[in-house]
Amino acid sequence: MKLVSDGFEFTEGPAADYEGNVYFTDQPNNRILKWSVEDNKVSVFMEDIGRANGLYFDLNGNLFACADEKSELWKIDQNKNVTVLVDEFRGKKLNGPNDLWIDAKGGIYITDPYYERPYRNYDGQPMEEQRVYYLSPDSKELTVATEDLVKPNGTIGTPDGKKLYIADIEADKTWSFDIAENGSLSNKTLFTKMGSDGMTIDNRGNLYLTGNGVTVFNKKGEKILHLPVEKNWTANVTFGGKNNQILFITAMDAVFSLEMKVKGVR
C-alpha cells in the first residue's frame, strides 16, 4: 500500500473517470481534488462544492456529487457548471445525501442518512425516515427505493445492473436488493453482518467494505481478505488508474493506493 497524498482534513467519495483519474473530496475544506493518471500528482479540481461527500461519474463524463451542505444532489459537467438535480422530496429537505450509484440507464440511487452538521442553516432532522431514493434517468422523478434501514450509507451496484448493495452503518449490516427494470428494489437479503461507510466492487463480484481498513467479501458474502489501513477510520474506496486496477482508499487525512490483480468495473 502506498501513500498517494496526505495533509487533508477528512477525505471521502473517491470516484474514477473513464481515463482512470481519481477524484475525491476533502469534505471539511469544501473541495474536490484530482489524482492524475498521467503524472501521479494530486491537484485541486474544484472548490465550494457544497461540502460534497460521495461522488460518481455517469457515462457522459458528468460528475455527480452528494452536496451535504444544503442536502442536495449536484451534477457537475466537464466545464464545471453545476446543476442542482435534487433539493427536496415532497416539500421537505432531505437529511443529507451521502453516497450514490448510477445505473446503466442513468438512474441514480441516493442514500440519505442524517448526521448533525454545524454548517447547515436548518435545525433538526428534516426527514423522519432515513431512506434510499431513486432519481429517474431523465432526472424528473424522485421516488423512495427503500426505507426499512436504520442509517443507509455506502452503496454500489453490480456490473450487470441486477443487484444493489446498501450498507446500513448503524445496524452494522450490509444488504443486497434485486433491481427491477423500472429501478425499483425488491428481495432484501442480508449480505453480511458488517456495516460500511463507502464501498466498491471488482470484476469478480467481490465487495469492498470500509471502516476498520478495507474488508473484502466474495459474492456469497464470505470474508476473503482484510486490508489494514493505519488510520482510525477508512471512509471510502474505489478502483482507478489507467487499467482500472489500482485500489484507492480514502482514510482520515490521507489517500492510499494499492495495485491489485483484480479490476474495478464502471
PDB file of N, CA and C in Angstrom, residues 43-122:
ATOM      1  N   SER A  43      -4.069  17.462  -7.404  1.00  0.00           N
ATOM      2  CA  SER A  43      -4.293  18.908  -7.507  1.00  0.00           C
ATOM      3  C   SER A  43      -5.749  19.212  -7.165  1.00  0.00           C
ATOM      4  N   VAL A  44      -6.008  20.478  -6.873  1.00  0.00           N
ATOM      5  CA  VAL A  44      -7.377  20.895  -6.575  1.00  0.00           C
ATOM      6  C   VAL A  44      -8.161  20.967  -7.885  1.00  0.00           C
ATOM      7  N   PHE A  45      -9.257  20.248  -7.950  1.00  0.00           N
ATOM      8  CA  PHE A  45     -10.119  20.262  -9.130  1.00  0.00           C
ATOM      9  C   PHE A  45     -11.182  21.350  -9.030  1.00  0.00           C
ATOM     10  N   MET A  46     -11.776  21.498  -7.851  1.00  0.00           N
ATOM     11  CA  MET A  46     -12.890  22.436  -7.710  1.00  0.00           C
ATOM     12  C   MET A  46     -13.091  22.760  -6.242  1.00  0.00           C
ATOM     13  N   GLU A  47     -13.449  24.013  -5.962  1.00  0.00           N
ATOM     14  CA  GLU A  47     -13.729  24.435  -4.591  1.00  0.00           C
ATOM     15  C   GLU A  47     -15.179  24.885  -4.476  1.00  0.00           C
ATOM     16  N   ASP A  48     -15.629  25.120  -3.229  1.00  0.00           N
ATOM     17  CA  ASP A  48     -17.029  25.490  -2.969  1.00  0.00           C
ATOM     18  C   ASP A  48     -17.976  24.469  -3.604  1.00  0.00           C
ATOM     19  N   ILE A  49     -17.846  23.227  -3.158  1.00  0.00           N
ATOM     20  CA  ILE A  49     -18.573  22.137  -3.801  1.00  0.00           C
ATOM     21  C   ILE A  49     -19.703  21.601  -2.902  1.00  0.00           C
ATOM     22  N   GLY A  50     -20.278  22.489  -2.097  1.00  0.00           N
ATOM     23  CA  GLY A  50     -21.445  22.112  -1.306  1.00  0.00           C
ATOM     24  C   GLY A  50     -21.155  21.072  -0.240  1.00  0.00           C
ATOM     25  N   ARG A  51     -19.915  21.063   0.257  1.00  0.00           N
ATOM     26  CA  ARG A  51     -19.497  20.081   1.272  1.00  0.00           C
ATOM     27  C   ARG A  51     -19.789  18.652   0.807  1.00  0.00           C
ATOM     28  N   ALA A  52     -19.401  18.362  -0.407  1.00  0.00           N
ATOM     29  CA  ALA A  52     -19.742  17.074  -1.019  1.00  0.00           C
ATOM     30  C   ALA A  52     -19.124  15.899  -0.291  1.00  0.00           C
ATOM     31  N   ASN A  53     -19.868  14.804  -0.257  1.00  0.00           N
ATOM     32  CA  ASN A  53     -19.377  13.518   0.243  1.00  0.00           C
ATOM     33  C   ASN A  53     -19.153  12.592  -0.942  1.00  0.00           C
ATOM     34  N   GLY A  54     -20.133  11.725  -1.236  1.00  0.00           N
ATOM     35  CA  GLY A  54     -19.991  10.762  -2.309  1.00  0.00           C
ATOM     36  C   GLY A  54     -19.959  11.395  -3.684  1.00  0.00           C
ATOM     37  N   LEU A  55     -19.145  10.805  -4.569  1.00  0.00           N
ATOM     38  CA  LEU A  55     -19.026  11.240  -5.965  1.00  0.00           C
ATOM     39  C   LEU A  55     -19.222  10.037  -6.880  1.00  0.00           C
ATOM     40  N   TYR A  56     -19.661  10.290  -8.116  1.00  0.00           N
ATOM     41  CA  TYR A  56     -19.774   9.216  -9.108  1.00  0.00           C
ATOM     42  C   TYR A  56     -19.874   9.833 -10.498  1.00  0.00           C
ATOM     43  N   PHE A  57     -19.271   9.183 -11.484  1.00  0.00           N
ATOM     44  CA  PHE A  57     -19.334   9.648 -12.866  1.00  0.00           C
ATOM     45  C   PHE A  57     -20.401   8.886 -13.637  1.00  0.00           C
ATOM     46  N   ASP A  58     -21.089   9.599 -14.545  1.00  0.00           N
ATOM     47  CA  ASP A  58     -22.002   8.905 -15.451  1.00  0.00           C
ATOM     48  C   ASP A  58     -21.286   8.576 -16.755  1.00  0.00           C
ATOM     49  N   LEU A  59     -21.995   7.974 -17.699  1.00  0.00           N
ATOM     50  CA  LEU A  59     -21.397   7.520 -18.951  1.00  0.00           C
ATOM     51  C   LEU A  59     -20.958   8.680 -19.847  1.00  0.00           C
ATOM     52  N   ASN A  60     -21.476   9.874 -19.582  1.00  0.00           N
ATOM     53  CA  ASN A  60     -21.143  11.048 -20.395  1.00  0.00           C
ATOM     54  C   ASN A  60     -20.043  11.905 -19.792  1.00  0.00           C
ATOM     55  N   GLY A  61     -19.440  11.452 -18.705  1.00  0.00           N
ATOM     56  CA  GLY A  61     -18.344  12.195 -18.104  1.00  0.00           C
ATOM     57  C   GLY A  61     -18.772  13.278 -17.145  1.00  0.00           C
ATOM     58  N   ASN A  62     -20.063  13.327 -16.784  1.00  0.00           N
ATOM     59  CA  ASN A  62     -20.515  14.268 -15.770  1.00  0.00           C
ATOM     60  C   ASN A  62     -20.217  13.707 -14.385  1.00  0.00           C
ATOM     61  N   LEU A  63     -19.807  14.574 -13.487  1.00  0.00           N
ATOM     62  CA  LEU A  63     -19.508  14.178 -12.114  1.00  0.00           C
ATOM     63  C   LEU A  63     -20.693  14.528 -11.227  1.00  0.00           C
ATOM     64  N   PHE A  64     -21.216  13.546 -10.520  1.00  0.00           N
ATOM     65  CA  PHE A  64     -22.344  13.762  -9.620  1.00  0.00           C
ATOM     66  C   PHE A  64     -21.828  13.780  -8.186  1.00  0.00           C
ATOM     67  N   ALA A  65     -22.387  14.682  -7.382  1.00  0.00           N
ATOM     68  CA  ALA A  65     -21.894  14.886  -6.027  1.00  0.00           C
ATOM     69  C   ALA A  65     -23.047  14.979  -5.044  1.00  0.00           C
ATOM     70  N   CYS A  66     -22.919  14.256  -3.930  1.00  0.00           N
ATOM     71  CA  CYS A  66     -23.865  14.379  -2.824  1.00  0.00           C
ATOM     72  C   CYS A  66     -23.462  15.609  -2.021  1.00  0.00           C
ATOM     73  N   ALA A  67     -24.088  16.729  -2.323  1.00  0.00           N
ATOM     74  CA  ALA A  67     -23.723  18.017  -1.728  1.00  0.00           C
ATOM     75  C   ALA A  67     -24.411  18.155  -0.368  1.00  0.00           C
ATOM     76  N   ASP A  68     -23.666  17.888   0.672  1.00  0.00           N
ATOM     77  CA  ASP A  68     -24.203  17.750   2.017  1.00  0.00           C
ATOM     78  C   ASP A  68     -24.619  19.077   2.652  1.00  0.00           C
ATOM     79  N   GLU A  69     -24.032  20.157   2.223  1.00  0.00           N
ATOM     80  CA  GLU A  69     -24.251  21.446   2.885  1.00  0.00           C
ATOM     81  C   GLU A  69     -25.725  21.844   2.908  1.00  0.00           C
ATOM     82  N   LYS A  70     -26.402  21.706   1.772  1.00  0.00           N
ATOM     83  CA  LYS A  70     -27.827  22.045   1.684  1.00  0.00           C
ATOM     84  C   LYS A  70     -28.667  20.823   1.330  1.00  0.00           C
ATOM     85  N   SER A  71     -28.108  19.637   1.547  1.00  0.00           N
ATOM     86  CA  SER A  71     -28.821  18.374   1.291  1.00  0.00           C
ATOM     87  C   SER A  71     -29.306  18.286  -0.154  1.00  0.00           C
ATOM     88  N   GLU A  72     -28.356  18.390  -1.075  1.00  0.00           N
ATOM     89  CA  GLU A  72     -28.689  18.403  -2.497  1.00  0.00           C
ATOM     90  C   GLU A  72     -27.893  17.349  -3.257  1.00  0.00           C
ATOM     91  N   LEU A  73     -28.344  17.051  -4.463  1.00  0.00           N
ATOM     92  CA  LEU A  73     -27.574  16.255  -5.409  1.00  0.00           C
ATOM     93  C   LEU A  73     -27.195  17.159  -6.566  1.00  0.00           C
ATOM     94  N   TRP A  74     -25.889  17.220  -6.866  1.00  0.00           N
ATOM     95  CA  TRP A  74     -25.383  18.079  -7.934  1.00  0.00           C
ATOM     96  C   TRP A  74     -24.909  17.256  -9.125  1.00  0.00           C
ATOM     97  N   LYS A  75     -25.057  17.857 -10.299  1.00  0.00           N
ATOM     98  CA  LYS A  75     -24.381  17.364 -11.493  1.00  0.00           C
ATOM     99  C   LYS A  75     -23.370  18.418 -11.918  1.00  0.00           C
ATOM    100  N   ILE A  76     -22.114  18.014 -12.058  1.00  0.00           N
ATOM    101  CA  ILE A  76     -21.037  18.924 -12.460  1.00  0.00           C
ATOM    102  C   ILE A  76     -20.560  18.480 -13.836  1.00  0.00           C
ATOM    103  N   ASP A  77     -20.770  19.327 -14.841  1.00  0.00           N
ATOM    104  CA  ASP A  77     -20.370  18.918 -16.187  1.00  0.00           C
ATOM    105  C   ASP A  77     -18.872  19.127 -16.392  1.00  0.00           C
ATOM    106  N   GLN A  78     -18.391  18.821 -17.586  1.00  0.00           N
ATOM    107  CA  GLN A  78     -16.954  18.859 -17.836  1.00  0.00           C
ATOM    108  C   GLN A  78     -16.393  20.285 -17.856  1.00  0.00           C
ATOM    109  N   ASN A  79     -17.273  21.280 -17.903  1.00  0.00           N
ATOM    110  CA  ASN A  79     -16.853  22.682 -17.796  1.00  0.00           C
ATOM    111  C   ASN A  79     -17.037  23.226 -16.380  1.00  0.00           C
ATOM    112  N   LYS A  80     -17.342  22.319 -15.457  1.00  0.00           N
ATOM    113  CA  LYS A  80     -17.540  22.643 -14.037  1.00  0.00           C
ATOM    114  C   LYS A  80     -18.792  23.474 -13.786  1.00  0.00           C
ATOM    115  N   ASN A  81     -19.747  23.405 -14.697  1.00  0.00           N
ATOM    116  CA  ASN A  81     -21.046  24.023 -14.458  1.00  0.00           C
ATOM    117  C   ASN A  81     -21.875  23.106 -13.562  1.00  0.00           C
ATOM    118  N   VAL A  82     -22.537  23.698 -12.576  1.00  0.00           N
ATOM    119  CA  VAL A  82     -23.286  22.921 -11.594  1.00  0.00           C
ATOM    120  C   VAL A  82     -24.780  23.018 -11.850  1.00  0.00           C
ATOM    121  N   THR A  83     -25.446  21.868 -11.859  1.00  0.00           N
ATOM    122  CA  THR A  83     -26.900  21.791 -11.907  1.00  0.00           C
ATOM    123  C   THR A  83     -27.373  21.060 -10.659  1.00  0.00           C
ATOM    124  N   VAL A  84     -28.283  21.671  -9.911  1.00  0.00           N
ATOM    125  CA  VAL A  84     -28.863  21.016  -8.735  1.00  0.00           C
ATOM    126  C   VAL A  84     -30.014  20.143  -9.212  1.00  0.00           C
ATOM    127  N   LEU A  85     -29.846  18.828  -9.082  1.00  0.00           N
ATOM    128  CA  LEU A  85     -30.859  17.885  -9.555  1.00  0.00           C
ATOM    129  C   LEU A  85     -31.911  17.582  -8.500  1.00  0.00           C
ATOM    130  N   VAL A  86     -31.490  17.547  -7.242  1.00  0.00           N
ATOM    131  CA  VAL A  86     -32.403  17.227  -6.148  1.00  0.00           C
ATOM    132  C   VAL A  86     -32.135  18.180  -4.993  1.00  0.00           C
ATOM    133  N   ASP A  87     -33.200  18.800  -4.472  1.00  0.00           N
ATOM    134  CA  ASP A  87     -33.030  19.626  -3.272  1.00  0.00           C
ATOM    135  C   ASP A  87     -34.138  19.398  -2.249  1.00  0.00           C
ATOM    136  N   GLU A  88     -35.124  18.531  -2.581  1.00  0.00           N
ATOM    137  CA  GLU A  88     -36.189  18.239  -1.633  1.00  0.00           C
ATOM    138  C   GLU A  88     -36.942  16.998  -2.084  1.00  0.00           C
ATOM    139  N   PHE A  89     -37.798  16.499  -1.211  1.00  0.00           N
ATOM    140  CA  PHE A  89     -38.700  15.404  -1.544  1.00  0.00           C
ATOM    141  C   PHE A  89     -40.046  15.689  -0.897  1.00  0.00           C
ATOM    142  N   ARG A  90     -41.060  15.857  -1.716  1.00  0.00           N
ATOM    143  CA  ARG A  90     -42.423  16.157  -1.250  1.00  0.00           C
ATOM    144  C   ARG A  90     -42.446  17.355  -0.313  1.00  0.00           C
ATOM    145  N   GLY A  91     -41.700  18.388  -0.710  1.00  0.00           N
ATOM    146  CA  GLY A  91     -41.726  19.648   0.023  1.00  0.00           C
ATOM    147  C   GLY A  91     -40.808  19.726   1.227  1.00  0.00           C
ATOM    148  N   LYS A  92     -40.053  18.666   1.513  1.00  0.00           N
ATOM    149  CA  LYS A  92     -39.130  18.678   2.649  1.00  0.00           C
ATOM    150  C   LYS A  92     -37.698  18.505   2.165  1.00  0.00           C
ATOM    151  N   LYS A  93     -36.778  19.139   2.874  1.00  0.00           N
ATOM    152  CA  LYS A  93     -35.367  18.923   2.598  1.00  0.00           C
ATOM    153  C   LYS A  93     -35.003  17.481   2.911  1.00  0.00           C
ATOM    154  N   LEU A  94     -34.043  16.954   2.177  1.00  0.00           N
ATOM    155  CA  LEU A  94     -33.503  15.649   2.528  1.00  0.00           C
ATOM    156  C   LEU A  94     -32.606  15.784   3.755  1.00  0.00           C
ATOM    157  N   ASN A  95     -32.309  14.651   4.390  1.00  0.00           N
ATOM    158  CA  ASN A  95     -31.444  14.681   5.575  1.00  0.00           C
ATOM    159  C   ASN A  95     -30.005  15.034   5.243  1.00  0.00           C
ATOM    160  N   GLY A  96     -29.546  14.581   4.094  1.00  0.00           N
ATOM    161  CA  GLY A  96     -28.168  14.843   3.668  1.00  0.00           C
ATOM    162  C   GLY A  96     -27.672  13.727   2.765  1.00  0.00           C
ATOM    163  N   PRO A  97     -27.889  13.820   1.453  1.00  0.00           N
ATOM    164  CA  PRO A  97     -27.390  12.775   0.545  1.00  0.00           C
ATOM    165  C   PRO A  97     -25.924  12.464   0.821  1.00  0.00           C
ATOM    166  N   ASN A  98     -25.614  11.174   0.941  1.00  0.00           N
ATOM    167  CA  ASN A  98     -24.290  10.770   1.398  1.00  0.00           C
ATOM    168  C   ASN A  98     -23.498  10.012   0.349  1.00  0.00           C
ATOM    169  N   ASP A  99     -24.149   9.091  -0.337  1.00  0.00           N
ATOM    170  CA  ASP A  99     -23.464   8.279  -1.342  1.00  0.00           C
ATOM    171  C   ASP A  99     -24.434   7.979  -2.470  1.00  0.00           C
ATOM    172  N   LEU A 100     -23.896   7.570  -3.624  1.00  0.00           N
ATOM    173  CA  LEU A 100     -24.754   7.343  -4.788  1.00  0.00           C
ATOM    174  C   LEU A 100     -24.142   6.305  -5.708  1.00  0.00           C
ATOM    175  N   TRP A 101     -25.022   5.708  -6.508  1.00  0.00           N
ATOM    176  CA  TRP A 101     -24.587   4.815  -7.585  1.00  0.00           C
ATOM    177  C   TRP A 101     -25.496   5.061  -8.777  1.00  0.00           C
ATOM    178  N   ILE A 102     -24.898   5.102  -9.978  1.00  0.00           N
ATOM    179  CA  ILE A 102     -25.646   5.387 -11.201  1.00  0.00           C
ATOM    180  C   ILE A 102     -25.728   4.123 -12.035  1.00  0.00           C
ATOM    181  N   ASP A 103     -26.950   3.748 -12.434  1.00  0.00           N
ATOM    182  CA  ASP A 103     -27.111   2.540 -13.245  1.00  0.00           C
ATOM    183  C   ASP A 103     -26.858   2.855 -14.724  1.00  0.00           C
ATOM    184  N   ALA A 104     -26.916   1.821 -15.555  1.00  0.00           N
ATOM    185  CA  ALA A 104     -26.570   1.969 -16.969  1.00  0.00           C
ATOM    186  C   ALA A 104     -27.549   2.866 -17.722  1.00  0.00           C
ATOM    187  N   LYS A 105     -28.763   3.004 -17.202  1.00  0.00           N
ATOM    188  CA  LYS A 105     -29.767   3.867 -17.846  1.00  0.00           C
ATOM    189  C   LYS A 105     -29.597   5.336 -17.460  1.00  0.00           C
ATOM    190  N   GLY A 106     -28.818   5.576 -16.405  1.00  0.00           N
ATOM    191  CA  GLY A 106     -28.655   6.934 -15.909  1.00  0.00           C
ATOM    192  C   GLY A 106     -29.483   7.228 -14.678  1.00  0.00           C
ATOM    193  N   GLY A 107     -30.198   6.219 -14.173  1.00  0.00           N
ATOM    194  CA  GLY A 107     -30.915   6.387 -12.918  1.00  0.00           C
ATOM    195  C   GLY A 107     -29.944   6.385 -11.750  1.00  0.00           C
ATOM    196  N   ILE A 108     -30.288   7.109 -10.685  1.00  0.00           N
ATOM    197  CA  ILE A 108     -29.351   7.316  -9.579  1.00  0.00           C
ATOM    198  C   ILE A 108     -29.973   6.882  -8.255  1.00  0.00           C
ATOM    199  N   TYR A 109     -29.273   6.012  -7.558  1.00  0.00           N
ATOM    200  CA  TYR A 109     -29.648   5.631  -6.193  1.00  0.00           C
ATOM    201  C   TYR A 109     -28.882   6.520  -5.220  1.00  0.00           C
ATOM    202  N   ILE A 110     -29.597   7.099  -4.258  1.00  0.00           N
ATOM    203  CA  ILE A 110     -29.024   8.082  -3.335  1.00  0.00           C
ATOM    204  C   ILE A 110     -29.325   7.659  -1.902  1.00  0.00           C
ATOM    205  N   THR A 111     -28.295   7.448  -1.093  1.00  0.00           N
ATOM    206  CA  THR A 111     -28.533   7.189   0.332  1.00  0.00           C
ATOM    207  C   THR A 111     -28.670   8.517   1.064  1.00  0.00           C
ATOM    208  N   ASP A 112     -29.583   8.538   2.051  1.00  0.00           N
ATOM    209  CA  ASP A 112     -29.905   9.803   2.726  1.00  0.00           C
ATOM    210  C   ASP A 112     -29.960   9.615   4.243  1.00  0.00           C
ATOM    211  N   PRO A 113     -28.817   9.337   4.869  1.00  0.00           N
ATOM    212  CA  PRO A 113     -28.789   9.251   6.334  1.00  0.00           C
ATOM    213  C   PRO A 113     -28.807  10.648   6.948  1.00  0.00           C
ATOM    214  N   TYR A 114     -29.022  10.708   8.252  1.00  0.00           N
ATOM    215  CA  TYR A 114     -28.949  12.002   8.935  1.00  0.00           C
ATOM    216  C   TYR A 114     -27.734  12.040   9.841  1.00  0.00           C
ATOM    217  N   TYR A 115     -26.898  13.042   9.631  1.00  0.00           N
ATOM    218  CA  TYR A 115     -25.776  13.340  10.518  1.00  0.00           C
ATOM    219  C   TYR A 115     -25.872  14.826  10.891  1.00  0.00           C
ATOM    220  N   GLU A 116     -25.676  15.121  12.148  1.00  0.00           N
ATOM    221  CA  GLU A 116     -25.715  16.522  12.594  1.00  0.00           C
ATOM    222  C   GLU A 116     -24.571  17.286  11.956  1.00  0.00           C
ATOM    223  N   ARG A 117     -24.889  18.429  11.318  1.00  0.00           N
ATOM    224  CA  ARG A 117     -23.876  19.249  10.663  1.00  0.00           C
ATOM    225  C   ARG A 117     -23.961  20.687  11.175  1.00  0.00           C
ATOM    226  N   PRO A 118     -22.879  21.239  11.699  1.00  0.00           N
ATOM    227  CA  PRO A 118     -22.923  22.600  12.242  1.00  0.00           C
ATOM    228  C   PRO A 118     -23.090  23.679  11.177  1.00  0.00           C
ATOM    229  N   TYR A 119     -22.790  23.346   9.914  1.00  0.00           N
ATOM    230  CA  TYR A 119     -22.823  24.368   8.876  1.00  0.00           C
ATOM    231  C   TYR A 119     -24.187  24.500   8.183  1.00  0.00           C
ATOM    232  N   ARG A 120     -25.153  23.661   8.506  1.00  0.00           N
ATOM    233  CA  ARG A 120     -26.454  23.745   7.849  1.00  0.00           C
ATOM    234  C   ARG A 120     -27.301  24.857   8.464  1.00  0.00           C
ATOM    235  N   ASN A 121     -28.167  25.435   7.623  1.00  0.00           N
ATOM    236  CA  ASN A 121     -28.979  26.558   8.088  1.00  0.00           C
ATOM    237  C   ASN A 121     -30.376  26.113   8.511  1.00  0.00           C
ATOM    238  N   TYR A 122     -30.523  24.849   8.909  1.00  0.00           N
ATOM    239  CA  TYR A 122     -31.797  24.382   9.447  1.00  0.00           C
ATOM    240  C   TYR A 122     -31.517  23.481  10.643  1.00  0.00           C
TER     241      TYR A 122
END
